[in-house]
Amino acid sequence: MNHPAPPEGCSALRTQVRELTASWRSAGRYVARSDSWLRSFDLEFSRELAATGLIAMTYPKEFGGGEHSNVERLAVTEELLRAGAPVAAHWIGDRQIGPAILRHGGRELQEEILPKIASAEAVFCLGMSEPEAGSDLAAVRTSATPVRGGWLVSGHKTWTSHAHRATHAYVLARTAQTERKHEGLTEFVLDMHADGVSTTPIPDLAGEHHFNEVRFEEVFVPAHRVIGEVGNGWRQVVEQLSFERGGAERVLSSYPVLTALITRTAEGHDTELRSLLGSLVARLAVLRRLCWEVARCLDSGKAPVQEAAALKYLGNAFERDVIDALRRTDLCRDPSPDGIYGQALLASPGFGLRGGAAEVLLSLISRQETRS
Ligand SMILES: Cc1cc2nc3c(=O)[nH]c(=O)nc-3n(C[C@H](O)[C@H](O)[C@H](O)COP(=O)(O)OP(=O)(O)OC[C@H]3O[C@@H](n4cnc5c(N)ncnc54)[C@H](O)[C@@H]3O)c2cc1C
Protein backbone atom coordinates (compact mmCIF):
# COMPACT_ATOMS: atom_id res chain seq x y z
CA MET A 1 0.00 0.00 0.00
CA ASN A 2 2.05 2.90 -1.20
CA HIS A 3 0.05 6.01 -1.98
CA PRO A 4 2.32 8.97 -1.32
CA ALA A 5 -0.25 11.54 -2.40
CA PRO A 6 0.19 15.05 -0.98
CA PRO A 7 -2.40 16.25 1.57
CA GLU A 8 -4.49 17.82 -1.13
CA GLY A 9 -4.41 14.65 -3.28
CA CYS A 10 -6.90 11.76 -3.54
CA SER A 11 -9.27 13.95 -5.53
CA ALA A 12 -11.70 11.17 -6.53
CA LEU A 13 -12.28 10.25 -2.88
CA ARG A 14 -12.63 13.89 -1.92
CA THR A 15 -15.22 14.42 -4.65
CA GLN A 16 -17.12 11.33 -3.50
CA VAL A 17 -17.37 12.68 0.07
CA ARG A 18 -18.22 16.23 -1.08
CA GLU A 19 -21.06 14.92 -3.27
CA LEU A 20 -22.41 12.67 -0.53
CA THR A 21 -22.34 15.35 2.18
CA ALA A 22 -23.79 17.98 -0.18
CA SER A 23 -26.68 15.68 -1.09
CA TRP A 24 -27.43 14.99 2.59
CA ARG A 25 -27.30 18.69 3.42
CA SER A 26 -29.50 19.76 0.54
CA ALA A 27 -32.04 17.09 1.49
CA GLY A 28 -32.05 18.54 5.01
CA ARG A 29 -30.69 15.30 6.44
CA TYR A 30 -27.99 17.04 8.45
CA VAL A 31 -26.84 20.50 9.44
CA ALA A 32 -23.08 21.12 9.54
CA ARG A 33 -21.72 21.20 13.09
CA SER A 34 -18.48 22.11 14.78
CA ASP A 35 -16.84 19.17 16.55
CA SER A 36 -19.08 16.84 14.56
CA TRP A 37 -16.86 13.78 15.08
CA LEU A 38 -17.81 13.83 18.75
CA ARG A 39 -21.15 15.60 18.86
CA SER A 40 -23.02 14.69 15.69
CA PHE A 41 -24.32 11.15 15.89
CA ASP A 42 -26.40 9.67 13.07
CA LEU A 43 -26.29 5.93 12.56
CA GLU A 44 -28.04 6.24 9.20
CA PHE A 45 -25.29 8.51 7.88
CA SER A 46 -22.56 6.19 9.16
CA ARG A 47 -24.30 3.21 7.52
CA GLU A 48 -24.46 5.05 4.21
CA LEU A 49 -20.75 5.82 4.45
CA ALA A 50 -20.13 2.15 5.24
CA ALA A 51 -22.16 1.05 2.22
CA THR A 52 -20.01 3.28 -0.02
CA GLY A 53 -16.76 1.90 1.41
CA LEU A 54 -15.82 4.99 3.41
CA ILE A 55 -15.51 3.25 6.79
CA ALA A 56 -12.80 0.69 7.60
CA MET A 57 -10.99 1.97 4.53
CA THR A 58 -7.60 0.68 5.66
CA TYR A 59 -8.78 -2.74 6.90
CA PRO A 60 -8.20 -5.91 4.87
CA LYS A 61 -10.96 -6.83 2.44
CA GLU A 62 -11.57 -10.14 4.22
CA PHE A 63 -12.91 -8.11 7.18
CA GLY A 64 -15.04 -5.78 5.09
CA GLY A 65 -12.33 -3.17 4.60
CA GLY A 66 -11.15 -1.39 1.49
CA GLU A 67 -7.36 -1.94 1.75
CA HIS A 68 -6.81 1.76 1.15
CA SER A 69 -3.87 3.61 2.62
CA ASN A 70 -4.05 5.80 5.71
CA VAL A 71 -3.24 8.74 3.43
CA GLU A 72 -6.43 8.02 1.46
CA ARG A 73 -8.38 7.64 4.68
CA LEU A 74 -7.03 11.02 5.77
CA ALA A 75 -8.43 12.64 2.61
CA VAL A 76 -11.87 11.22 3.46
CA THR A 77 -11.78 12.22 7.14
CA GLU A 78 -10.65 15.74 6.20
CA GLU A 79 -13.63 16.13 3.87
CA LEU A 80 -16.10 14.75 6.42
CA LEU A 81 -14.82 17.12 9.12
CA ARG A 82 -14.79 20.09 6.75
CA ALA A 83 -18.41 19.35 5.94
CA GLY A 84 -19.25 19.12 9.68
CA ALA A 85 -20.86 15.76 8.89
CA PRO A 86 -22.52 13.52 11.52
CA VAL A 87 -19.78 10.92 11.89
CA ALA A 88 -19.69 10.26 15.65
CA ALA A 89 -21.40 6.85 15.45
CA HIS A 90 -18.50 5.14 13.72
CA TRP A 91 -15.57 7.43 14.57
CA ILE A 92 -14.03 5.65 17.57
CA GLY A 93 -14.46 2.12 16.23
CA ASP A 94 -13.17 2.99 12.78
CA ARG A 95 -10.29 5.22 13.97
CA GLN A 96 -8.76 3.24 16.79
CA ILE A 97 -10.49 0.08 17.97
CA GLY A 98 -10.46 -1.61 14.55
CA PRO A 99 -6.76 -0.80 14.00
CA ALA A 100 -5.94 -1.96 17.57
CA ILE A 101 -7.73 -5.26 16.94
CA LEU A 102 -5.96 -5.62 13.60
CA ARG A 103 -2.57 -5.09 15.25
CA HIS A 104 -3.05 -7.19 18.35
CA GLY A 105 -6.36 -9.06 18.31
CA GLY A 106 -6.73 -12.81 17.78
CA ARG A 107 -8.35 -14.21 14.66
CA GLU A 108 -11.68 -14.93 16.38
CA LEU A 109 -11.93 -11.37 17.67
CA GLN A 110 -10.97 -9.96 14.27
CA GLU A 111 -13.60 -12.06 12.49
CA GLU A 112 -16.26 -11.13 15.02
CA ILE A 113 -15.72 -7.39 15.37
CA LEU A 114 -14.00 -5.93 12.30
CA PRO A 115 -16.84 -6.59 9.80
CA LYS A 116 -19.26 -5.02 12.29
CA ILE A 117 -17.15 -1.87 12.46
CA ALA A 118 -16.90 -1.84 8.67
CA SER A 119 -20.69 -1.99 8.29
CA ALA A 120 -21.30 0.52 11.15
CA GLU A 121 -23.25 -2.17 12.97
CA ALA A 122 -20.88 -1.93 15.96
CA VAL A 123 -20.78 1.43 17.74
CA PHE A 124 -17.82 1.69 20.12
CA CYS A 125 -17.25 3.76 23.21
CA LEU A 126 -13.89 4.18 24.92
CA GLY A 127 -13.61 2.97 28.50
CA MET A 128 -10.28 4.44 29.51
CA SER A 129 -10.78 7.32 32.00
CA GLU A 130 -11.87 6.64 35.57
CA PRO A 131 -12.62 9.00 38.46
CA GLU A 132 -9.08 8.45 39.81
CA ALA A 133 -7.40 7.71 36.48
CA GLY A 134 -7.70 10.50 33.93
CA SER A 135 -4.42 11.85 32.62
CA ASP A 136 -2.74 9.18 34.70
CA LEU A 137 -4.30 6.36 32.71
CA ALA A 138 -2.04 3.68 34.19
CA ALA A 139 -3.83 4.21 37.52
CA VAL A 140 -6.99 2.40 36.31
CA ARG A 141 -8.71 0.38 39.00
CA THR A 142 -11.31 -1.43 36.90
CA SER A 143 -10.37 -5.05 37.40
CA ALA A 144 -10.75 -8.24 35.41
CA THR A 145 -10.50 -11.60 37.14
CA PRO A 146 -10.17 -14.87 35.28
CA VAL A 147 -13.10 -17.30 35.38
CA ARG A 148 -13.92 -20.36 33.33
CA GLY A 149 -14.09 -19.36 29.65
CA GLY A 150 -13.23 -15.71 30.19
CA TRP A 151 -13.11 -12.84 32.64
CA LEU A 152 -15.32 -10.94 35.06
CA VAL A 153 -14.88 -7.18 34.71
CA SER A 154 -15.84 -4.78 37.52
CA GLY A 155 -15.22 -1.07 37.79
CA HIS A 156 -16.24 2.48 37.04
CA LYS A 157 -15.40 4.51 33.93
CA THR A 158 -16.16 8.17 33.38
CA TRP A 159 -16.38 10.75 30.56
CA THR A 160 -17.37 7.86 28.27
CA SER A 161 -18.63 9.54 25.12
CA HIS A 162 -21.71 7.89 23.56
CA ALA A 163 -21.70 4.94 26.00
CA HIS A 164 -25.50 5.18 26.08
CA ARG A 165 -25.62 4.55 22.33
CA ALA A 166 -22.74 2.11 22.00
CA THR A 167 -23.08 -1.57 21.25
CA HIS A 168 -19.51 -2.30 22.39
CA ALA A 169 -16.95 -0.82 24.75
CA TYR A 170 -13.19 -0.88 24.66
CA VAL A 171 -12.12 -1.29 28.30
CA LEU A 172 -8.67 -0.98 29.85
CA ALA A 173 -8.63 -3.04 33.04
CA ARG A 174 -6.19 -4.30 35.64
CA THR A 175 -5.59 -8.05 35.47
CA ALA A 176 -2.72 -8.17 37.96
CA GLN A 177 -1.62 -6.10 40.95
CA THR A 178 1.99 -5.22 40.25
CA GLU A 179 4.49 -2.88 41.84
CA ARG A 180 4.83 -0.97 38.58
CA LYS A 181 1.43 0.41 37.67
CA HIS A 182 2.10 0.31 33.92
CA GLU A 183 2.22 -3.45 34.12
CA GLY A 184 -0.69 -5.82 34.71
CA LEU A 185 -3.12 -3.98 32.42
CA THR A 186 -5.19 -5.69 29.73
CA GLU A 187 -7.46 -4.47 26.92
CA PHE A 188 -10.94 -5.94 26.42
CA VAL A 189 -13.95 -5.63 24.14
CA LEU A 190 -17.21 -5.71 26.12
CA ASP A 191 -20.84 -5.88 25.04
CA MET A 192 -22.65 -2.80 26.29
CA HIS A 193 -25.85 -4.87 26.53
CA ALA A 194 -24.28 -7.54 28.73
CA ASP A 195 -25.62 -8.14 32.25
CA GLY A 196 -23.91 -5.89 34.79
CA VAL A 197 -23.34 -2.85 32.52
CA SER A 198 -25.08 0.41 33.49
CA THR A 199 -24.67 3.98 32.22
CA THR A 200 -25.53 7.31 33.82
CA PRO A 201 -25.57 10.52 31.76
CA ILE A 202 -23.22 13.46 32.50
CA PRO A 203 -24.61 16.57 30.75
CA ASP A 204 -21.84 18.76 29.31
CA LEU A 205 -21.53 22.57 29.38
CA ALA A 206 -23.96 22.87 26.48
CA GLY A 207 -26.48 20.68 28.27
CA GLU A 208 -25.86 17.96 25.69
CA HIS A 209 -25.66 14.32 26.61
CA HIS A 210 -22.70 12.53 25.11
CA PHE A 211 -20.64 11.93 28.28
CA ASN A 212 -21.53 9.10 30.65
CA GLU A 213 -20.40 7.30 33.70
CA VAL A 214 -20.32 3.56 33.08
CA ARG A 215 -20.33 0.91 35.78
CA PHE A 216 -19.39 -2.70 35.27
CA GLU A 217 -20.48 -5.22 37.89
CA GLU A 218 -18.97 -8.62 37.26
CA VAL A 219 -19.56 -8.41 33.54
CA PHE A 220 -18.62 -11.68 31.85
CA VAL A 221 -16.24 -11.23 28.91
CA PRO A 222 -15.37 -14.29 26.81
CA ALA A 223 -11.65 -15.10 26.61
CA HIS A 224 -11.34 -14.25 22.90
CA ARG A 225 -12.43 -10.67 23.66
CA VAL A 226 -9.00 -9.85 25.12
CA ILE A 227 -7.13 -7.59 22.68
CA GLY A 228 -3.58 -8.88 22.40
CA GLU A 229 -1.63 -10.17 25.35
CA VAL A 230 -2.89 -10.30 28.91
CA GLY A 231 -0.79 -7.82 30.91
CA ASN A 232 0.51 -6.00 27.82
CA GLY A 233 -2.28 -3.40 27.83
CA TRP A 234 -0.10 -0.40 28.57
CA ARG A 235 2.25 -0.87 25.62
CA GLN A 236 -0.73 -1.53 23.34
CA VAL A 237 -2.79 1.43 24.54
CA VAL A 238 0.14 3.83 24.03
CA GLU A 239 0.18 2.70 20.39
CA GLN A 240 -3.59 3.00 20.17
CA LEU A 241 -3.43 6.59 21.42
CA SER A 242 -1.44 7.47 18.34
CA PHE A 243 -4.51 6.53 16.26
CA GLU A 244 -6.60 8.63 18.64
CA ARG A 245 -4.34 11.67 18.62
CA GLY A 246 -2.95 11.64 15.11
CA GLY A 247 -6.01 12.38 12.98
CA ALA A 248 -7.42 15.42 11.22
CA GLU A 249 -10.02 15.87 13.99
CA ARG A 250 -7.29 17.37 16.17
CA VAL A 251 -7.11 20.25 13.71
CA LEU A 252 -10.49 20.47 11.98
CA SER A 253 -13.06 20.34 14.81
CA SER A 254 -13.59 24.08 14.42
CA TYR A 255 -13.15 24.22 10.62
CA PRO A 256 -16.78 25.32 9.96
CA VAL A 257 -16.07 28.30 12.26
CA LEU A 258 -12.82 29.17 10.49
CA THR A 259 -14.46 29.20 7.05
CA ALA A 260 -17.41 31.24 8.33
CA LEU A 261 -15.01 33.76 9.88
CA ILE A 262 -13.08 34.06 6.63
CA THR A 263 -16.26 34.62 4.62
CA ARG A 264 -17.49 37.20 7.10
CA THR A 265 -14.17 39.04 7.34
CA ALA A 266 -13.76 39.21 3.56
CA GLU A 267 -16.71 41.64 3.57
CA GLY A 268 -15.35 43.91 6.32
CA HIS A 269 -12.37 46.17 6.98
CA ASP A 270 -10.91 44.62 10.12
CA THR A 271 -7.34 44.26 8.83
CA GLU A 272 -6.06 42.95 12.14
CA LEU A 273 -8.55 40.10 12.10
CA ARG A 274 -7.83 39.42 8.43
CA SER A 275 -4.16 39.10 9.17
CA LEU A 276 -4.89 36.81 12.14
CA LEU A 277 -7.06 34.60 9.93
CA GLY A 278 -4.32 34.56 7.28
CA SER A 279 -1.85 33.25 9.83
CA LEU A 280 -4.37 30.62 10.98
CA VAL A 281 -4.78 29.42 7.39
CA ALA A 282 -0.99 29.15 7.05
CA ARG A 283 -0.79 27.17 10.31
CA LEU A 284 -3.58 24.92 9.07
CA ALA A 285 -1.55 24.15 5.95
CA VAL A 286 1.41 23.10 8.14
CA LEU A 287 -0.79 21.01 10.43
CA ARG A 288 -2.30 19.22 7.44
CA ARG A 289 1.25 18.26 6.44
CA LEU A 290 1.77 16.86 9.91
CA CYS A 291 -1.47 14.82 9.65
CA TRP A 292 -0.17 13.53 6.36
CA GLU A 293 3.16 12.54 7.96
CA VAL A 294 1.30 10.62 10.67
CA ALA A 295 -0.78 8.83 8.01
CA ARG A 296 2.36 7.95 6.04
CA CYS A 297 3.97 6.65 9.19
CA LEU A 298 0.92 4.42 9.83
CA ASP A 299 1.13 3.19 6.24
CA SER A 300 4.70 2.10 6.84
CA GLY A 301 3.48 -0.05 9.76
CA LYS A 302 4.86 2.14 12.55
CA ALA A 303 2.97 3.52 15.55
CA PRO A 304 3.70 7.26 15.34
CA VAL A 305 3.44 7.88 19.10
CA GLN A 306 5.55 11.04 19.20
CA GLU A 307 4.29 12.50 15.90
CA ALA A 308 0.65 12.01 16.94
CA ALA A 309 1.25 13.62 20.34
CA ALA A 310 2.94 16.57 18.60
CA LEU A 311 0.02 16.90 16.17
CA LYS A 312 -2.48 16.91 19.00
CA TYR A 313 -0.49 19.45 21.00
CA LEU A 314 -0.08 21.84 18.05
CA GLY A 315 -3.59 21.16 16.74
CA ASN A 316 -5.12 22.09 20.10
CA ALA A 317 -3.21 25.38 20.16
CA PHE A 318 -4.45 26.09 16.62
CA GLU A 319 -8.06 25.27 17.50
CA ARG A 320 -7.86 27.42 20.63
CA ASP A 321 -6.66 30.32 18.47
CA VAL A 322 -9.55 29.82 16.01
CA ILE A 323 -11.95 30.16 18.94
CA ASP A 324 -10.03 33.24 20.18
CA ALA A 325 -10.46 34.76 16.70
CA LEU A 326 -14.19 34.04 16.91
CA ARG A 327 -14.34 35.78 20.29
CA ARG A 328 -12.96 38.97 18.69
CA THR A 329 -16.01 39.26 16.44
CA ASP A 330 -19.62 40.19 17.03
CA LEU A 331 -20.55 36.66 15.91
CA CYS A 332 -20.24 35.44 19.47
CA ARG A 333 -22.15 38.30 21.07
CA ASP A 334 -25.29 36.23 21.40
CA PRO A 335 -24.61 32.90 19.73
CA SER A 336 -27.31 30.28 19.58
CA PRO A 337 -26.14 27.12 21.37
CA ASP A 338 -27.36 25.18 18.32
CA GLY A 339 -25.44 27.22 15.74
CA ILE A 340 -21.85 26.52 14.70
CA TYR A 341 -20.47 29.46 16.73
CA GLY A 342 -22.28 28.55 19.93
CA GLN A 343 -21.41 24.88 19.51
CA ALA A 344 -17.74 25.68 18.98
CA LEU A 345 -17.60 28.01 21.99
CA LEU A 346 -19.23 25.43 24.22
CA ALA A 347 -17.14 22.53 22.93
CA SER A 348 -13.81 24.36 23.00
CA PRO A 349 -12.91 23.85 26.70
CA GLY A 350 -12.74 20.12 25.93
CA PHE A 351 -10.38 20.46 22.92
CA GLY A 352 -7.23 20.52 25.03
CA LEU A 353 -8.36 17.92 27.56
CA ARG A 354 -9.69 15.04 25.51
CA GLY A 355 -7.10 12.57 24.24
CA GLY A 356 -4.46 13.95 26.62
CA ALA A 357 -3.77 17.33 28.22
CA ALA A 358 -0.94 19.54 26.88
CA GLU A 359 1.35 18.79 29.85
CA VAL A 360 0.92 15.05 29.34
CA LEU A 361 1.63 15.33 25.61
CA LEU A 362 4.75 17.42 26.17
CA SER A 363 6.12 14.98 28.70
CA LEU A 364 5.43 12.09 26.29
CA ILE A 365 7.13 13.92 23.40
CA SER A 366 10.20 14.72 25.48
CA ARG A 367 10.47 11.17 26.85
CA GLN A 368 10.30 9.78 23.31
CA GLU A 369 12.95 12.28 22.21
CA THR A 370 15.39 11.18 24.89
CA ARG A 371 14.94 7.58 23.71
CA SER A 372 15.63 8.34 20.06
C1 LIG B 1 -14.89 16.08 25.09
C2 LIG B 1 -14.24 14.96 25.85
C3 LIG B 1 -14.54 13.65 25.50
C4 LIG B 1 -13.97 12.59 26.23
N1 LIG B 1 -14.31 11.30 25.91
C5 LIG B 1 -13.75 10.27 26.61
C6 LIG B 1 -14.11 8.92 26.30
O1 LIG B 1 -14.95 8.66 25.43
N2 LIG B 1 -13.53 7.93 27.01
C7 LIG B 1 -12.62 8.17 28.00
O2 LIG B 1 -12.11 7.21 28.57
N3 LIG B 1 -12.29 9.44 28.33
C8 LIG B 1 -12.82 10.49 27.66
N4 LIG B 1 -12.50 11.79 27.98
C9 LIG B 1 -11.66 11.98 29.15
C10 LIG B 1 -10.36 12.67 28.88
O3 LIG B 1 -9.47 11.91 28.21
C11 LIG B 1 -10.00 13.15 30.27
O4 LIG B 1 -10.35 14.51 30.24
C12 LIG B 1 -8.64 12.93 30.69
O5 LIG B 1 -8.45 11.58 30.90
C13 LIG B 1 -8.35 13.81 31.91
O6 LIG B 1 -8.80 13.23 33.10
P1 LIG B 1 -9.28 14.08 34.37
O7 LIG B 1 -10.59 14.74 34.07
O8 LIG B 1 -9.23 13.16 35.54
O9 LIG B 1 -8.25 15.24 34.52
P2 LIG B 1 -6.85 15.20 35.31
O10 LIG B 1 -6.11 13.97 35.00
O11 LIG B 1 -7.13 15.51 36.74
O12 LIG B 1 -6.11 16.41 34.62
C14 LIG B 1 -6.55 17.75 34.82
C15 LIG B 1 -5.43 18.68 34.44
O13 LIG B 1 -4.32 18.48 35.31
C16 LIG B 1 -3.11 18.69 34.61
N5 LIG B 1 -2.27 17.47 34.70
C17 LIG B 1 -2.70 16.19 34.85
N6 LIG B 1 -1.64 15.35 34.86
C18 LIG B 1 -0.53 16.09 34.72
C19 LIG B 1 0.87 15.80 34.64
N7 LIG B 1 1.33 14.54 34.72
N8 LIG B 1 1.73 16.84 34.47
C20 LIG B 1 1.28 18.11 34.39
N9 LIG B 1 -0.04 18.45 34.46
C21 LIG B 1 -0.94 17.46 34.61
C22 LIG B 1 -3.46 18.99 33.17
O14 LIG B 1 -3.52 20.39 32.99
C23 LIG B 1 -4.86 18.43 33.04
O15 LIG B 1 -5.62 19.09 32.06
C24 LIG B 1 -13.07 12.86 27.29
C25 LIG B 1 -12.78 14.20 27.62
C26 LIG B 1 -13.36 15.24 26.93
C27 LIG B 1 -13.04 16.65 27.34
mmCIF file of N, CA, C and O in Angstrom, residues 54 61 71 86 91 104 127 191 232 269 281-282 284 304 318 345:
data_model
loop_
_atom_site.group_PDB
_atom_site.id
_atom_site.type_symbol
_atom_site.label_atom_id
_atom_site.label_comp_id
_atom_site.label_asym_id
_atom_site.label_seq_id
_atom_site.Cartn_x
_atom_site.Cartn_y
_atom_site.Cartn_z
ATOM 1 N N LEU A 54 -16.569 3.890 2.809
ATOM 2 C CA LEU A 54 -15.818 4.990 3.413
ATOM 3 C C LEU A 54 -15.601 4.804 4.917
ATOM 4 O O LEU A 54 -15.187 5.724 5.615
ATOM 5 N N LYS A 61 -9.653 -6.559 3.065
ATOM 6 C CA LYS A 61 -10.958 -6.834 2.436
ATOM 7 C C LYS A 61 -11.686 -8.002 3.114
ATOM 8 O O LYS A 61 -12.905 -8.002 3.204
ATOM 9 N N VAL A 71 -3.227 7.435 4.109
ATOM 10 C CA VAL A 71 -3.236 8.743 3.434
ATOM 11 C C VAL A 71 -4.592 8.954 2.745
ATOM 12 O O VAL A 71 -5.195 10.030 2.825
ATOM 13 N N PRO A 86 -22.206 14.266 10.287
ATOM 14 C CA PRO A 86 -22.521 13.520 11.519
ATOM 15 C C PRO A 86 -21.838 12.149 11.549
ATOM 16 O O PRO A 86 -22.427 11.130 11.202
ATOM 17 N N TRP A 91 -16.911 6.832 14.522
ATOM 18 C CA TRP A 91 -15.566 7.431 14.571
ATOM 19 C C TRP A 91 -14.577 6.635 15.418
ATOM 20 O O TRP A 91 -13.461 6.321 14.982
ATOM 21 N N HIS A 104 -3.311 -6.304 17.207
ATOM 22 C CA HIS A 104 -3.050 -7.193 18.348
ATOM 23 C C HIS A 104 -4.089 -8.281 18.564
ATOM 24 O O HIS A 104 -3.834 -9.210 19.331
ATOM 25 N N GLY A 127 -13.644 3.047 27.034
ATOM 26 C CA GLY A 127 -13.613 2.968 28.498
ATOM 27 C C GLY A 127 -12.186 3.041 29.007
ATOM 28 O O GLY A 127 -11.606 2.018 29.403
ATOM 29 N N ASP A 191 -19.509 -6.199 25.591
ATOM 30 C CA ASP A 191 -20.839 -5.881 25.035
ATOM 31 C C ASP A 191 -21.504 -4.883 25.956
ATOM 32 O O ASP A 191 -21.608 -5.141 27.159
ATOM 33 N N ASN A 232 -0.259 -6.870 28.735
ATOM 34 C CA ASN A 232 0.509 -5.997 27.823
ATOM 35 C C ASN A 232 -0.284 -4.739 27.438
ATOM 36 O O ASN A 232 0.047 -4.054 26.479
ATOM 37 N N HIS A 269 -13.638 45.434 7.084
ATOM 38 C CA HIS A 269 -12.370 46.169 6.981
ATOM 39 C C HIS A 269 -11.479 45.948 8.200
ATOM 40 O O HIS A 269 -10.634 46.771 8.490
ATOM 41 N N VAL A 281 -4.719 30.253 8.609
ATOM 42 C CA VAL A 281 -4.780 29.422 7.388
ATOM 43 C C VAL A 281 -3.388 28.835 7.093
ATOM 44 O O VAL A 281 -3.247 27.657 6.742
ATOM 45 N N ALA A 282 -2.352 29.657 7.295
ATOM 46 C CA ALA A 282 -0.992 29.151 7.054
ATOM 47 C C ALA A 282 -0.655 28.038 8.046
ATOM 48 O O ALA A 282 -0.079 27.001 7.688
ATOM 49 N N LEU A 284 -2.776 26.085 9.460
ATOM 50 C CA LEU A 284 -3.579 24.919 9.072
ATOM 51 C C LEU A 284 -2.862 24.118 7.978
ATOM 52 O O LEU A 284 -2.839 22.880 8.002
ATOM 53 N N PRO A 304 3.069 5.939 15.217
ATOM 54 C CA PRO A 304 3.699 7.265 15.344
ATOM 55 C C PRO A 304 3.341 7.957 16.657
ATOM 56 O O PRO A 304 2.652 8.977 16.677
ATOM 57 N N PHE A 318 -3.834 25.494 17.816
ATOM 58 C CA PHE A 318 -4.449 26.089 16.621
ATOM 59 C C PHE A 318 -5.958 26.273 16.837
ATOM 60 O O PHE A 318 -6.516 27.352 16.598
ATOM 61 N N LEU A 345 -17.974 27.372 20.719
ATOM 62 C CA LEU A 345 -17.597 28.010 21.987
ATOM 63 C C LEU A 345 -17.814 27.052 23.152
ATOM 64 O O LEU A 345 -16.983 26.954 24.066
#
